[in-house]
Amino acid sequence: MNHNIEERLKQHYAEAGISRKVYEFGMKIETDLKERFETIDQIAEYNQLKVVHAMQKARVNTECFQYASGYGYNDFGRDTLEKVYAYIFHTEDALVRPQITCGTHALALALAANLRPGDEMISVAGKPYDTLEEVIGIRKSKGSLKEYGISYRQVDLLADGSFDFETIEKTVRPDTKLVTIQRSKGYQTRPSFSVEQIGEVIRFMKERFPDVICMVDNCYGEFVELQEPSDVGADLVVGSLIKNPGGGLAPIGGYIAGRKDLIENCAYRLTSPGLGKEVGASLGVMKDFYQGLFLAPTVVKGAVKGAIFAAGIYEKLGFSVIPSMKEERHDIIQAVEFGTAEGVIRFCQGIQAAAPVDSYVTPEPWAMPGYDSDVIMAAGAFVQGSSIELSADAPIKPPYAVYFQGGLTWEHAKFGILMTLQKLTEAGVVTIE
Ligand SMILES: *Cc1c(COP(=O)(O)O)cnc(C)c1O
């Protein structure tokens, strides 16, 4: 390292409120991670090539970024972007739209479009993400799949977090139309699945029940590994553009990539029977969708490094972290268990204090609709609620775990994590010698 730059850097961190002790503690962890980070760089390099190659193959040109309004017939940018996604995910087709408002909407759409009254869906990865409970009707809601006569069953994971193949085989019935698999742990404490593990359960399903649709909730997983669930047989992969694949630039949106007939069902459901993919103007967001996708592999790289760095710091300080510093990564989420309300609150305040936007506000725990305890959330994002940007949240209840993710650059993620440690040491929650 250039010593002059290093000195200037230390000085700058000090001016930003990071003490010498905190900085040096972080530097030790970072040094330990050098080799690990090289692997993360290589994954990003691979995925960068994958994305560029897909854009070249689809012959992306400046016309793709033009504003389209009204019905959006012949919206060239939109149609070409859907080809790019299909090339990246190696699927027959894709639906990538600003009219898909978020990840929950994309998942609800994929389900509602491909299930009919009397059909059954099964989650083979245990309880799905919270917001899906109302989509499915596990929790009562207007317009749930349950109201439309679509039933749901769930196969819980085994105690070690792996798939329960035996029970899956016994649970599938003739009316089972679709199984869903959530790649990321979301806000649970089970491990996230690797694409390889997802491939095993899909292979298991396809050998026994070839007609059952295998759908993967890919939220937070895109570009973390070399392959995506569609590379190991998923019929549908679904995600949000204000997470990984939007690269921080997409201001809204969701995607569904998969088998042509299933994507057509999604398009008919999103717009209207008969109209499908033909309508839905892109309203000027295309340049951000393309550029965000182009940046996504390196943005995800920064977020993954940030997650590992946080794991390293808090593991070293004796806290329980999921995943651990050494574990392979399958998504960008990091959980840290502080065991006290004070711990999670200070952590979130550190993330907020390091944000480029709204850094001067102090997040406090608050009652939120849909939660059974107070929740604290830290985000200073360019795009509201974007969780590819550095963000953290924690329910104020045992085990007092904070879930943290994102960072558009590694440098910013690092600063944010150092700031959490700063806040925790100032509050006396942790001591570094
Ligand atoms: C974020 C997320 C969702 C829902 O996405 P929203 O954009 O918040 O609606 C669904 N599943 C998983 C695993 C997620 O991480």
PDB file of N, CA, C and O and ligand atoms in Angstrom, residues 102-105 107 129 131 182 184 186 217 219-220 240 243, ligand 1:
ATOM      1  N   CYS A 102     -42.654  -4.485  -7.723  1.00  0.00           N
ATOM      2  CA  CYS A 102     -41.653  -4.895  -6.729  1.00  0.00           C
ATOM      3  C   CYS A 102     -41.505  -6.413  -6.775  1.00  0.00           C
ATOM      4  O   CYS A 102     -42.170  -7.077  -7.579  1.00  0.00           O
ATOM      5  N   GLY A 103     -40.690  -6.950  -5.911  1.00  0.00           N
ATOM      6  CA  GLY A 103     -40.467  -8.396  -5.902  1.00  0.00           C
ATOM      7  C   GLY A 103     -41.718  -9.189  -5.547  1.00  0.00           C
ATOM      8  O   GLY A 103     -42.016 -10.203  -6.175  1.00  0.00           O
ATOM      9  N   THR A 104     -42.436  -8.708  -4.553  1.00  0.00           N
ATOM     10  CA  THR A 104     -43.667  -9.392  -4.150  1.00  0.00           C
ATOM     11  C   THR A 104     -44.644  -9.453  -5.313  1.00  0.00           C
ATOM     12  O   THR A 104     -45.265 -10.483  -5.576  1.00  0.00           O
ATOM     13  N   HIS A 105     -44.742  -8.342  -6.036  1.00  0.00           N
ATOM     14  CA  HIS A 105     -45.647  -8.296  -7.183  1.00  0.00           C
ATOM     15  C   HIS A 105     -45.206  -9.300  -8.254  1.00  0.00           C
ATOM     16  O   HIS A 105     -46.032 -10.018  -8.815  1.00  0.00           O
ATOM     17  N   LEU A 107     -43.556 -12.056  -7.862  1.00  0.00           N
ATOM     18  CA  LEU A 107     -43.842 -13.418  -7.394  1.00  0.00           C
ATOM     19  C   LEU A 107     -45.343 -13.706  -7.435  1.00  0.00           C
ATOM     20  O   LEU A 107     -45.766 -14.778  -7.877  1.00  0.00           O
ATOM     21  N   TYR A 129     -41.181 -16.006   2.218  1.00  0.00           N
ATOM     22  CA  TYR A 129     -41.005 -14.605   2.614  1.00  0.00           C
ATOM     23  C   TYR A 129     -42.324 -14.014   3.129  1.00  0.00           C
ATOM     24  O   TYR A 129     -43.395 -14.299   2.587  1.00  0.00           O
ATOM     25  N   THR A 131     -44.115 -11.312   2.948  1.00  0.00           N
ATOM     26  CA  THR A 131     -45.144 -10.673   2.128  1.00  0.00           C
ATOM     27  C   THR A 131     -45.910 -11.691   1.286  1.00  0.00           C
ATOM     28  O   THR A 131     -47.012 -11.402   0.819  1.00  0.00           O
ATOM     29  N   GLN A 182     -37.399 -20.776  -2.314  1.00  0.00           N
ATOM     30  CA  GLN A 182     -36.822 -19.453  -2.053  1.00  0.00           C
ATOM     31  C   GLN A 182     -35.324 -19.605  -1.837  1.00  0.00           C
ATOM     32  O   GLN A 182     -34.889 -20.301  -0.939  1.00  0.00           O
ATOM     33  N   SER A 184     -32.907 -17.226  -1.111  1.00  0.00           N
ATOM     34  CA  SER A 184     -32.340 -16.480   0.020  1.00  0.00           C
ATOM     35  C   SER A 184     -33.091 -16.819   1.298  1.00  0.00           C
ATOM     36  O   SER A 184     -34.287 -17.079   1.280  1.00  0.00           O
ATOM     37  N   GLY A 186     -33.876 -14.689   3.306  1.00  0.00           N
ATOM     38  CA  GLY A 186     -34.723 -13.540   3.629  1.00  0.00           C
ATOM     39  C   GLY A 186     -34.457 -13.134   5.057  1.00  0.00           C
ATOM     40  O   GLY A 186     -33.300 -13.029   5.473  1.00  0.00           O
ATOM     41  N   ASP A 217     -37.804 -18.162  -6.163  1.00  0.00           N
ATOM     42  CA  ASP A 217     -37.734 -16.775  -5.719  1.00  0.00           C
ATOM     43  C   ASP A 217     -36.239 -16.454  -5.619  1.00  0.00           C
ATOM     44  O   ASP A 217     -35.551 -16.910  -4.715  1.00  0.00           O
ATOM     45  N   CYS A 219     -34.782 -13.475  -5.334  1.00  0.00           N
ATOM     46  CA  CYS A 219     -34.475 -12.172  -4.716  1.00  0.00           C
ATOM     47  C   CYS A 219     -33.176 -12.234  -3.914  1.00  0.00           C
ATOM     48  O   CYS A 219     -32.997 -13.140  -3.101  1.00  0.00           O
ATOM     49  N   TYR A 220     -32.328 -11.266  -4.119  1.00  0.00           N
ATOM     50  CA  TYR A 220     -31.028 -11.106  -3.445  1.00  0.00           C
ATOM     51  C   TYR A 220     -29.957 -12.086  -3.914  1.00  0.00           C
ATOM     52  O   TYR A 220     -28.829 -12.039  -3.427  1.00  0.00           O
ATOM     53  N   SER A 240     -36.609  -8.874  -8.024  1.00  0.00           N
ATOM     54  CA  SER A 240     -36.913  -7.446  -7.970  1.00  0.00           C
ATOM     55  C   SER A 240     -35.780  -6.634  -8.586  1.00  0.00           C
ATOM     56  O   SER A 240     -34.607  -6.960  -8.396  1.00  0.00           O
ATOM     57  N   LYS A 243     -33.410  -4.648  -6.205  1.00  0.00           N
ATOM     58  CA  LYS A 243     -32.371  -5.432  -5.544  1.00  0.00           C
ATOM     59  C   LYS A 243     -31.276  -5.671  -6.599  1.00  0.00           C
ATOM     60  O   LYS A 243     -31.078  -4.815  -7.459  1.00  0.00           O
TER      61      LYS A 243
HETATM   62  C1  LIG B   1     -37.286  -8.800  -0.991  1.00  0.00           C
HETATM   63  C2  LIG B   1     -37.796 -10.171  -1.137  1.00  0.00           C
HETATM   64  C3  LIG B   1     -39.088 -10.400  -1.610  1.00  0.00           C
HETATM   65  C4  LIG B   1     -40.084  -9.308  -1.878  1.00  0.00           C
HETATM   66  O1  LIG B   1     -39.610  -8.256  -2.626  1.00  0.00           O
HETATM   67  P1  LIG B   1     -40.165  -6.778  -2.434  1.00  0.00           P
HETATM   68  O2  LIG B   1     -39.522  -6.056  -3.549  1.00  0.00           O
HETATM   69  O3  LIG B   1     -39.721  -6.302  -1.095  1.00  0.00           O
HETATM   70  O4  LIG B   1     -41.636  -6.827  -2.563  1.00  0.00           O
HETATM   71  C5  LIG B   1     -39.482 -11.713  -1.761  1.00  0.00           C
HETATM   72  N1  LIG B   1     -38.666 -12.729  -1.466  1.00  0.00           N
HETATM   73  C6  LIG B   1     -37.416 -12.536  -0.993  1.00  0.00           C
HETATM   74  C7  LIG B   1     -36.551 -13.707  -0.667  1.00  0.00           C
HETATM   75  C8  LIG B   1     -36.950 -11.253  -0.818  1.00  0.00           C
HETATM   76  O5  LIG B   1     -35.722 -11.057  -0.372  1.00  0.00           O
END
